[in-house]
PDB file of C-alpha atoms in Angstrom:
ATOM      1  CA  UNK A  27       0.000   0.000   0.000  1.00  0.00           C
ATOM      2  CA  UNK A  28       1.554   3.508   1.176  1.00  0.00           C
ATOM      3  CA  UNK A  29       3.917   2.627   3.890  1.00  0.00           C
ATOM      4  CA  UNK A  30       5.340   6.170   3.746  1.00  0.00           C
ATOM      5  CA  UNK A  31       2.567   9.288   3.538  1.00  0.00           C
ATOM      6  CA  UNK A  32       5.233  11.771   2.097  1.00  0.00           C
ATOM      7  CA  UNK A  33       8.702  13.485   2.251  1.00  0.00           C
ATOM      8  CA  UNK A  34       9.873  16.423   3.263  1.00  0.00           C
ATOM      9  CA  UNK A  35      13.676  15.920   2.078  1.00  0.00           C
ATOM     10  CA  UNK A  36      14.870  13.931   4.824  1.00  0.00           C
ATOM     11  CA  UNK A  37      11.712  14.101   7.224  1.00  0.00           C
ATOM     12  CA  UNK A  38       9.431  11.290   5.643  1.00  0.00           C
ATOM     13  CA  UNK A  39       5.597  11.239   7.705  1.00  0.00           C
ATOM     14  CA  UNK A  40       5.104   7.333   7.861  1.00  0.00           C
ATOM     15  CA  UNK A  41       1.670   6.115   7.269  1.00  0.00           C
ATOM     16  CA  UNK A  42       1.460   4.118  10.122  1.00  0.00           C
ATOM     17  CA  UNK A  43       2.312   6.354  12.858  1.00  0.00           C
ATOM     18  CA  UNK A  44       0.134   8.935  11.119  1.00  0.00           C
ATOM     19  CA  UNK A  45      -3.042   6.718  11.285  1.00  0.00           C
ATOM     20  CA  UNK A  46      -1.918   6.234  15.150  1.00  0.00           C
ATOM     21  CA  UNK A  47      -1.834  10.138  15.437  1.00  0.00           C
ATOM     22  CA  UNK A  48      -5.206  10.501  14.053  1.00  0.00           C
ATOM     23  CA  UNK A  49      -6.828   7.243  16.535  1.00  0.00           C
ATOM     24  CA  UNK A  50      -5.459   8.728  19.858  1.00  0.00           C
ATOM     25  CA  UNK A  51      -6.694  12.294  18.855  1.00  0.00           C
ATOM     26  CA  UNK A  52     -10.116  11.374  18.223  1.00  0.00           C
ATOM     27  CA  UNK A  53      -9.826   9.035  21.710  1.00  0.00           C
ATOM     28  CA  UNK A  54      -8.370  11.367  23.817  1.00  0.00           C
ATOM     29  CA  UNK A  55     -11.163  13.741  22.597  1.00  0.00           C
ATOM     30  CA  UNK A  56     -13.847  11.565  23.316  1.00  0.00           C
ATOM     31  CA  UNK A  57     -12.534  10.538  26.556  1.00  0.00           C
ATOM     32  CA  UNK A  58     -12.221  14.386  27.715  1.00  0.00           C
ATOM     33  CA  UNK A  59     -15.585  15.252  26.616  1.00  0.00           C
ATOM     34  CA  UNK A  60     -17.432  12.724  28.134  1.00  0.00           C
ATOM     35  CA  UNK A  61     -15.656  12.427  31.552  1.00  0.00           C
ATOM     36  CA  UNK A  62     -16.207  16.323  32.100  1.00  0.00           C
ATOM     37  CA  UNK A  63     -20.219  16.704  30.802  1.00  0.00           C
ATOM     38  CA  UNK A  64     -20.201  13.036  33.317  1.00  0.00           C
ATOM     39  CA  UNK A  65     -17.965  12.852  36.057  1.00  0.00           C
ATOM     40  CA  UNK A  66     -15.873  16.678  36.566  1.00  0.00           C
ATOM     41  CA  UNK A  67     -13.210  15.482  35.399  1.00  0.00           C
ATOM     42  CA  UNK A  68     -10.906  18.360  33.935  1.00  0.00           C
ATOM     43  CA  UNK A  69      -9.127  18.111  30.331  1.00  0.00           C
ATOM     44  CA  UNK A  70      -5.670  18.422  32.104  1.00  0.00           C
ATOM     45  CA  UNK A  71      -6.085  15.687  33.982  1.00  0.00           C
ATOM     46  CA  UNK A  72      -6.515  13.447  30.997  1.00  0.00           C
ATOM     47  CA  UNK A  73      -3.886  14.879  29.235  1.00  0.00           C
ATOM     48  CA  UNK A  74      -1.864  12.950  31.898  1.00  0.00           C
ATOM     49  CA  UNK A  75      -3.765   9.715  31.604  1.00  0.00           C
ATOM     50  CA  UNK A  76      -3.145   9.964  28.048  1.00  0.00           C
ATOM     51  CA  UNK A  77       0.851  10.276  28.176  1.00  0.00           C
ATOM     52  CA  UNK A  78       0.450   7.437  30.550  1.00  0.00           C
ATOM     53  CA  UNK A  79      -1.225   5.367  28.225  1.00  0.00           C
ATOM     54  CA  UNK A  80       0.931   5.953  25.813  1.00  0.00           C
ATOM     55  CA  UNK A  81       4.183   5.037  27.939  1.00  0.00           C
ATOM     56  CA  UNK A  82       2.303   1.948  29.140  1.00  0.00           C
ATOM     57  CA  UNK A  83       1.229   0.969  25.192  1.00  0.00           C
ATOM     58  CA  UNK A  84       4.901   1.287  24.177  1.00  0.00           C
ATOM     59  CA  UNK A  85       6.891  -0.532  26.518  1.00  0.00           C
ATOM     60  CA  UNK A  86       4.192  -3.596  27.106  1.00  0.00           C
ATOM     61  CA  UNK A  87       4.072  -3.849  23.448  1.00  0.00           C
ATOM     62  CA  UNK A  88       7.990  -3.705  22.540  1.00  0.00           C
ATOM     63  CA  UNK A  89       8.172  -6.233  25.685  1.00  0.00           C
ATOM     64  CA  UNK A  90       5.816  -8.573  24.210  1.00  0.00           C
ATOM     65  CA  UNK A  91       6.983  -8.161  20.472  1.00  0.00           C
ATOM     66  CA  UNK A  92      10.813  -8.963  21.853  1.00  0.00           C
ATOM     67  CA  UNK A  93       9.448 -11.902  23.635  1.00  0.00           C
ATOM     68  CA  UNK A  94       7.888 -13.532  19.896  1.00  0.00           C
ATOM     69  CA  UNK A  95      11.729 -14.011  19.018  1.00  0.00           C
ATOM     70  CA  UNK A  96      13.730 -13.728  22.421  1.00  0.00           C
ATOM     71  CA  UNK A  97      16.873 -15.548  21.118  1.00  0.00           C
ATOM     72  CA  UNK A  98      16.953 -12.757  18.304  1.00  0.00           C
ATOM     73  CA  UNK A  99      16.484  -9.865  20.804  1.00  0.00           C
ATOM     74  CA  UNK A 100      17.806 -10.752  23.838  1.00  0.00           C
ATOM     75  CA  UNK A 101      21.185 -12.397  22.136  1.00  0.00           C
ATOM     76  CA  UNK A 102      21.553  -9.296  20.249  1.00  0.00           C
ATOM     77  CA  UNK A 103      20.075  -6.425  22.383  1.00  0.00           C
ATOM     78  CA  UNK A 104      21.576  -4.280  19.441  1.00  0.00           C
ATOM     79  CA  UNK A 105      18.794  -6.136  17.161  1.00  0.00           C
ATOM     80  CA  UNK A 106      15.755  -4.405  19.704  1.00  0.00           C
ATOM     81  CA  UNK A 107      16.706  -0.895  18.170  1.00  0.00           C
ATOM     82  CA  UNK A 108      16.288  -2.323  14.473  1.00  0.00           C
ATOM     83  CA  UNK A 109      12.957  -0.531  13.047  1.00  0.00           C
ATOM     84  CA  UNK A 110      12.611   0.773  16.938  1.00  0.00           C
ATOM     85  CA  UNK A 111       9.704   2.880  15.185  1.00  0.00           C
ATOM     86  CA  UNK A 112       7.194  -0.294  14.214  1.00  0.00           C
ATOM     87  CA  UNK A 113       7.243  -3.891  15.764  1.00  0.00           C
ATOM     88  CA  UNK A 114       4.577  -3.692  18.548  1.00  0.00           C
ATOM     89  CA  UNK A 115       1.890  -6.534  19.952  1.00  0.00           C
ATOM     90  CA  UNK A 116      -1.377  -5.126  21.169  1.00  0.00           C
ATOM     91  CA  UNK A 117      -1.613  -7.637  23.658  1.00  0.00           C
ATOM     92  CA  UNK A 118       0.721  -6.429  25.133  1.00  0.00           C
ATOM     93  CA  UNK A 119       0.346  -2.995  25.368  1.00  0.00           C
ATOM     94  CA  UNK A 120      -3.523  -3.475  26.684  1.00  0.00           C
ATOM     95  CA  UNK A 121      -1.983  -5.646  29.500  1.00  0.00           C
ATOM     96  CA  UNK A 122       0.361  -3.092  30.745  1.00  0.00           C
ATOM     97  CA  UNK A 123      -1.931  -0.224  29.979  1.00  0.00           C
ATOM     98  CA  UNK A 124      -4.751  -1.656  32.002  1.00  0.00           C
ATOM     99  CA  UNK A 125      -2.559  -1.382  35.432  1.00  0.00           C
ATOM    100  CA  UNK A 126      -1.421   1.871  34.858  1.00  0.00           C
ATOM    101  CA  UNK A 127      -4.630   3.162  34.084  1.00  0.00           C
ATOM    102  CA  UNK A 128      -6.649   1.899  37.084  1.00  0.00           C
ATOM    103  CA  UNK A 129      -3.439   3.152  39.329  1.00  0.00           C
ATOM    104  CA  UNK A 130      -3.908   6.120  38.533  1.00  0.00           C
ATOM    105  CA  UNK A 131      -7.542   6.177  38.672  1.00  0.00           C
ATOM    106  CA  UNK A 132      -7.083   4.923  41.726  1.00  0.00           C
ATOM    107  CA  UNK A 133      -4.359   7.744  42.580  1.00  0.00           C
ATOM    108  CA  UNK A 134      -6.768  10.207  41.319  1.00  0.00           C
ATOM    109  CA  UNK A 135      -9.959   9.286  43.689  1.00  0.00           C
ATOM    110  CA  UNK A 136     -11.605   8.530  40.365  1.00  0.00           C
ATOM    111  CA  UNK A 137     -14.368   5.678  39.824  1.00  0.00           C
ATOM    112  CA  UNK A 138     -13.177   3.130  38.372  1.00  0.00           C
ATOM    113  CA  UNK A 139     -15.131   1.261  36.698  1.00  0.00           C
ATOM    114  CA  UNK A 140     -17.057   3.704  34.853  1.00  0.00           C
ATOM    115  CA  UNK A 141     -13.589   5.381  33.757  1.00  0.00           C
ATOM    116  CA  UNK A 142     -12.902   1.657  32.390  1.00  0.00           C
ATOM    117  CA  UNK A 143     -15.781   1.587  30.511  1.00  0.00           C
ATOM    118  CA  UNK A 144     -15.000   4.837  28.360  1.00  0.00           C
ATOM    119  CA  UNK A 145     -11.582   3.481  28.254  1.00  0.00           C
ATOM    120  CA  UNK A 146     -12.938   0.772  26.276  1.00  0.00           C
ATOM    121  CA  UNK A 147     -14.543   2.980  23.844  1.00  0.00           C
ATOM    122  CA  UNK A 148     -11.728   4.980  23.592  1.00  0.00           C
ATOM    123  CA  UNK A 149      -9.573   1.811  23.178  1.00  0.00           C
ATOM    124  CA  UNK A 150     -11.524   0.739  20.042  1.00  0.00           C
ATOM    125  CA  UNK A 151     -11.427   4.326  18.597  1.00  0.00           C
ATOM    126  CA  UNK A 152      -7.182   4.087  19.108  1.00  0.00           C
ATOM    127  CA  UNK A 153      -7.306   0.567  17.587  1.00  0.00           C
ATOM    128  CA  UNK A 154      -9.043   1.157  14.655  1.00  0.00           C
ATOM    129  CA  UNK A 155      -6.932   3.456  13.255  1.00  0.00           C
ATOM    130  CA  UNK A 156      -4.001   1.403  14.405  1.00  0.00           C
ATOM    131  CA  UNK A 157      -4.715  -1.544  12.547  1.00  0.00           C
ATOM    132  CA  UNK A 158      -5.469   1.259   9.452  1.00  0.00           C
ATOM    133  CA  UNK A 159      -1.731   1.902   9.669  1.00  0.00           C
ATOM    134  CA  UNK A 160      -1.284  -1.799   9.800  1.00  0.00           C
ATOM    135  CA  UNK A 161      -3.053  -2.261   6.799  1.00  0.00           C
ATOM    136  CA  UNK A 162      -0.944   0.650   5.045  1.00  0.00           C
ATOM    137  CA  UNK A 163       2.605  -0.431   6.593  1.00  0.00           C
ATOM    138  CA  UNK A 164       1.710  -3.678   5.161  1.00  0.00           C
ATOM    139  CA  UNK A 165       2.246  -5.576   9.248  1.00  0.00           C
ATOM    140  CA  UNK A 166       0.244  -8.114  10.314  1.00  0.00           C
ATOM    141  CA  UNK A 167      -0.333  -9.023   7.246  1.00  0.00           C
ATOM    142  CA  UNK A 168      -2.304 -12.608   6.244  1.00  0.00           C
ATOM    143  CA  UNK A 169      -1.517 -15.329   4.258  1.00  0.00           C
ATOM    144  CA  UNK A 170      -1.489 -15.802   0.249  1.00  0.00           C
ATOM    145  CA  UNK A 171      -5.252 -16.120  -0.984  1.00  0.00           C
ATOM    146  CA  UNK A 172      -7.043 -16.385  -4.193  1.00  0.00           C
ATOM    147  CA  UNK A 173     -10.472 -14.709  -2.864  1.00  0.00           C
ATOM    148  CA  UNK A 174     -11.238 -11.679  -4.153  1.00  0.00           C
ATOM    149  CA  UNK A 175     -10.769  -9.856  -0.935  1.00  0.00           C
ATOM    150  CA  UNK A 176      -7.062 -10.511  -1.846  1.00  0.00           C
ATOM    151  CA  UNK A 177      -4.629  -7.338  -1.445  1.00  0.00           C
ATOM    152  CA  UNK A 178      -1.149  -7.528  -3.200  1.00  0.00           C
ATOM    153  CA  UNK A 179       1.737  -5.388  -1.558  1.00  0.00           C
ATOM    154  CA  UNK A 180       4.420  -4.171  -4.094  1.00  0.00           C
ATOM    155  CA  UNK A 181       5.848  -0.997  -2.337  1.00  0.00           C
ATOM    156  CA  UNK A 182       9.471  -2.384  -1.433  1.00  0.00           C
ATOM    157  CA  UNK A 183       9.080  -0.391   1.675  1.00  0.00           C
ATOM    158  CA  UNK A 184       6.216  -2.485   2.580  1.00  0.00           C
ATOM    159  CA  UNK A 185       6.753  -4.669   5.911  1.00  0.00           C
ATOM    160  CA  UNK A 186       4.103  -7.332   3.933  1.00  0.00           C
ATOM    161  CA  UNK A 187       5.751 -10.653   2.581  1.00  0.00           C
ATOM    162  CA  UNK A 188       6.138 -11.761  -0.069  1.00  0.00           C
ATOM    163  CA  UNK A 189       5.016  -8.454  -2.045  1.00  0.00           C
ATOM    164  CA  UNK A 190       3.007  -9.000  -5.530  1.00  0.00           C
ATOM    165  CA  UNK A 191       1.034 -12.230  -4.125  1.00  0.00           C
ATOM    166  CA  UNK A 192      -2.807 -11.635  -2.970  1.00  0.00           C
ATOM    167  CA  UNK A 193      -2.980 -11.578   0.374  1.00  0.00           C
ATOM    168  CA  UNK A 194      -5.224 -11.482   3.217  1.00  0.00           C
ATOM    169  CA  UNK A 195      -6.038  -8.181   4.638  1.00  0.00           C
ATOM    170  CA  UNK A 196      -6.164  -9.311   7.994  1.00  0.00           C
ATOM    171  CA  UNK A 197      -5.849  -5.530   9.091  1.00  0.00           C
ATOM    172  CA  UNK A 198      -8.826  -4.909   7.682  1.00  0.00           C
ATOM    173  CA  UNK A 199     -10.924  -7.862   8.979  1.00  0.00           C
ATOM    174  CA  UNK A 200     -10.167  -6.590  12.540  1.00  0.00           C
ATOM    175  CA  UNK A 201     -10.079  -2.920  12.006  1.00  0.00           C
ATOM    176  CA  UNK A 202     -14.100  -4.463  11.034  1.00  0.00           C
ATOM    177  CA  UNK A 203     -14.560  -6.464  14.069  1.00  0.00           C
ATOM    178  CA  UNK A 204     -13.580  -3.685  16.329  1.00  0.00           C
ATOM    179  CA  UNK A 205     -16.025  -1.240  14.431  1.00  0.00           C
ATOM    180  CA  UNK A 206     -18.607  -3.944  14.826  1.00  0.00           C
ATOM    181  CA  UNK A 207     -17.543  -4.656  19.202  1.00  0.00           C
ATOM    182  CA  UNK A 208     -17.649  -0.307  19.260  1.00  0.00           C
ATOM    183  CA  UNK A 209     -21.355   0.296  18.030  1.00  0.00           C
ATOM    184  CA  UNK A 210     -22.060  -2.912  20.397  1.00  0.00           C
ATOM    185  CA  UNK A 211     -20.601  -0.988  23.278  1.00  0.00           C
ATOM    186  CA  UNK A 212     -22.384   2.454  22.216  1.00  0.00           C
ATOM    187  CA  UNK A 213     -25.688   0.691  21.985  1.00  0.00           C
ATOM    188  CA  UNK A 214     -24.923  -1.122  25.570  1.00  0.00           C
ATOM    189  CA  UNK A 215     -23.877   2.174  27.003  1.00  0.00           C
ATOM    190  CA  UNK A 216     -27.285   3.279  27.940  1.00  0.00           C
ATOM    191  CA  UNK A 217     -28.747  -0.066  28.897  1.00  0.00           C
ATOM    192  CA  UNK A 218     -25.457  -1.293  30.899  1.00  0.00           C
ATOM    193  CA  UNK A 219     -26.608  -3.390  33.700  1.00  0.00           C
ATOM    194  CA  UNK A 220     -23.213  -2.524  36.233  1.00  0.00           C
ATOM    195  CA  UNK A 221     -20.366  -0.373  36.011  1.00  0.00           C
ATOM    196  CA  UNK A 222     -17.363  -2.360  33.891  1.00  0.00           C
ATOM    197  CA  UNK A 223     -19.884  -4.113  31.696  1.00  0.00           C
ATOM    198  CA  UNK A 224     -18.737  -2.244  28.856  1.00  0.00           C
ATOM    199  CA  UNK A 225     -14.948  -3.130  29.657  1.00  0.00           C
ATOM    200  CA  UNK A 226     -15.069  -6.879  30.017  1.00  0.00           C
ATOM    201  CA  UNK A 227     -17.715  -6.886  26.790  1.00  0.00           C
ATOM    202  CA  UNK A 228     -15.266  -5.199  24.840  1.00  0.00           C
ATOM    203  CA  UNK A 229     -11.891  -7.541  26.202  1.00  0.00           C
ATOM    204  CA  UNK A 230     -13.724 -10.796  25.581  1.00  0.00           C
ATOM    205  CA  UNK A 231     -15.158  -9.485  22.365  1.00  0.00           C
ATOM    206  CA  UNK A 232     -12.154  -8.546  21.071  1.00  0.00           C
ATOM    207  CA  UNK A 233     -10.064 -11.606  21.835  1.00  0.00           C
ATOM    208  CA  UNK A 234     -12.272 -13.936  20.081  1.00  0.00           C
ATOM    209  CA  UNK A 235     -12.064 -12.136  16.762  1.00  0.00           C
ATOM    210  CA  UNK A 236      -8.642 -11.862  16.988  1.00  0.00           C
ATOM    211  CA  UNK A 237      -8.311 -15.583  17.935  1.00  0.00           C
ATOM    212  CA  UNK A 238     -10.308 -16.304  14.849  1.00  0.00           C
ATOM    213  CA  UNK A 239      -8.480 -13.590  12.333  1.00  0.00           C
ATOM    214  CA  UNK A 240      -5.125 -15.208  13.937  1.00  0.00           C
ATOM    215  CA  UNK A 241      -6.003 -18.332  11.506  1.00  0.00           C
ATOM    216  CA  UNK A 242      -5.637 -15.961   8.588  1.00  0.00           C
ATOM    217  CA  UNK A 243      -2.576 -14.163   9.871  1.00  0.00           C
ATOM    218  CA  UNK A 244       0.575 -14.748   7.554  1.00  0.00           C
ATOM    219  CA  UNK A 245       3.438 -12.721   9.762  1.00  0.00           C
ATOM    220  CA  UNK A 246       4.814 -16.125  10.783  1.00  0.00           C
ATOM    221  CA  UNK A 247       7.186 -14.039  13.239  1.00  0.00           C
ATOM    222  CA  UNK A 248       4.663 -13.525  16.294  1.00  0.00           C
ATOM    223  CA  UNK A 249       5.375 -17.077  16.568  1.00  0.00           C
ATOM    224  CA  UNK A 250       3.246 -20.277  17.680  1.00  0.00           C
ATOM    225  CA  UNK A 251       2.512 -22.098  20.865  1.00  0.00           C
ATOM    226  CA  UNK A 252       1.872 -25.147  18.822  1.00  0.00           C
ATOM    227  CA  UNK A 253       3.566 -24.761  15.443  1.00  0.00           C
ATOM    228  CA  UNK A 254       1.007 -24.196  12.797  1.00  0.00           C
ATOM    229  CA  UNK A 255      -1.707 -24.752  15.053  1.00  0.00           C
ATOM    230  CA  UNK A 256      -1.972 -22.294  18.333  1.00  0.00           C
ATOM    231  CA  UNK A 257      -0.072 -18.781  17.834  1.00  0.00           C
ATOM    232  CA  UNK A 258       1.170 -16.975  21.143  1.00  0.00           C
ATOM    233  CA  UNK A 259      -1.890 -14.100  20.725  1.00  0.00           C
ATOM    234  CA  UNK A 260      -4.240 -17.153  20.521  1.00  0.00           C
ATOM    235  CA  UNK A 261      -3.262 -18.281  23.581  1.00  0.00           C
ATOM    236  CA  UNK A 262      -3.478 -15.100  25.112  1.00  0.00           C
ATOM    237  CA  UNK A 263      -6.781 -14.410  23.887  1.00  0.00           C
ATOM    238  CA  UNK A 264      -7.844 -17.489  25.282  1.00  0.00           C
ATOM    239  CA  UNK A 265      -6.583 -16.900  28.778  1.00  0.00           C
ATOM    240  CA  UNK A 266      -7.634 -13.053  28.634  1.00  0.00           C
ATOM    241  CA  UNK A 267     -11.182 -14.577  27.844  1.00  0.00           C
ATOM    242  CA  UNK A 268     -10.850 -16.598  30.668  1.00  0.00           C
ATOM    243  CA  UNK A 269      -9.999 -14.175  33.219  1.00  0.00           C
ATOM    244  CA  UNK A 270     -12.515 -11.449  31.381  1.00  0.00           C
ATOM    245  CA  UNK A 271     -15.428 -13.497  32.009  1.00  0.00           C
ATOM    246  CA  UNK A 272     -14.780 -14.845  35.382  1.00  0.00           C
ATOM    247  CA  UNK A 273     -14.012 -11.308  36.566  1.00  0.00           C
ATOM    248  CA  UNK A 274     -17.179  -9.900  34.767  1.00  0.00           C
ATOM    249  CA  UNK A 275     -19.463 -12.345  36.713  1.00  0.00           C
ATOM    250  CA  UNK A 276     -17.841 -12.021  39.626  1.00  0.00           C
ATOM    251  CA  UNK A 277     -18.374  -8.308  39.414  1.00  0.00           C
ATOM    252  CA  UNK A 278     -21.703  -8.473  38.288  1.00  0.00           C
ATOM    253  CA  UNK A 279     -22.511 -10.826  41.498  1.00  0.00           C
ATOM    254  CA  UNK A 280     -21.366  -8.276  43.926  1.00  0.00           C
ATOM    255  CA  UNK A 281     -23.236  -5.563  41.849  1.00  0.00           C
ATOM    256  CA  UNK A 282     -26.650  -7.408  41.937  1.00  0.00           C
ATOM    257  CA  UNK A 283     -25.750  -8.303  46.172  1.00  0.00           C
ATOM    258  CA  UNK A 284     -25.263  -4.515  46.939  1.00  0.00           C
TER     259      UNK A 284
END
């Protein structure tokens, strides 16, 4: 696709990183609207969830992306600065982000569950356009096909392999599911039966497509659990599944005692 938006000499705005730009704009704007008309909560004090976020989203999804290929990284720590700019898991930056962000709820005498929820929204809003630049850096690609949904790569700055074969657009499938889990969450919002409903609906809805989308998934690099059969994000989405629904009932058993 167009891996690089345009150049400026030696400045060169990168598709990806654009797309990212645009997602946590439109999030952070959404969260700061509705946590002020809702709860008080002032604009500035979002601003410093949101660089938190970010920190969190960075480092838990370098960490996780290392840990696909340790022996690569961890050999050669000089190999962790290669393309420091792309090469992130989202797994792992929603695990890390998730602790920061109730910490500091927590910090800031905020509720937080209902801050959870809108993170959720917000999350999908980010995401989207994330997997956009995805789709346009040509990562997390799928694997050769002959449907017509088929997308051939031949930009040689493209991260997609092997360029000028069909492939899947597995960017696109999710960048669809999430669209599809956020208008479930906006029509939920007003009929929500307990604080955090929105947040666990949106974890465990999420993790099953991507389990399923992982079939299609041709980046052979994020590695397998069982080769060929059980990637690492599948397993992760199963456990995070798990744990989502567990927690949710659990929650929604203390909510319905109280």
């Amino acid at each position: 696709m167009h891996p690089e938006l345009f150049s400026i000499g030696d400045f060169t705005v990168h598709t990806y990183g654009f797309m990212i730009m645009i997602g946590a704009t439109l999030g952070y704007f959404y969260m700061s609207i509705t946590v002020k008309r809702d709860l008080g909560i002032t604009s500035d004090k979002i601003q410093n969830l949101a660089i938190l976020i970010i920190l969190a989203a960075f480092v838990g999804g370098k960490v996780f992306f290392y840990f696909e290929d340790p022996g690569y990284y961890f050999g050669t720590p000089s190999n962790m600065f290669k393309g420091f700019r792309t090469g992130f898991v989202f797994y792992g930056s929603l695990l890390f982000a998730i602790p920061t962000v109730i910490w500091y709820f927590r910090k800031q005498k905020w509720p937080v569950w209902p801050m959870l929820d809108r993170i959720a929204i917000t999350g999908c809003i980010i995401h989207m356009f994330g997997r956009m630049g995805c789709f346009f850096a040509g990562c997390c690609h799928g694997l050769p096909t002959e449907s017509f949904l088929g997308v051939t790569y031949t930009d040689p700055a493209s991260q997609a392999e092997p360029l000028n074969v069909a492939l899947h657009p597995t960017q696109l499938y999710e960048v669809t599911w999430i669209a599809i889990v956020l208008v479930v969450l906006i029509m939920m919002k007003r009929h929500k039966r307990f604080d955090g409903q929105l947040f666990f609906v949106y974890i465990i809805l999420y993790s099953i497509g991507r389990g399923v989308i992982e079939i299609f998934r041709g980046d052979v690099r994020r590695g397998f659990i069982i080769d060929g059969i059980l990637s690492h994000s599948q397993l992760i989405s199963l456990v995070v599944i798990t744990v989502a629904v567990i927690s949710m009932l659990i929650l929604r058993k203390k909510k319905s005692a109280n």
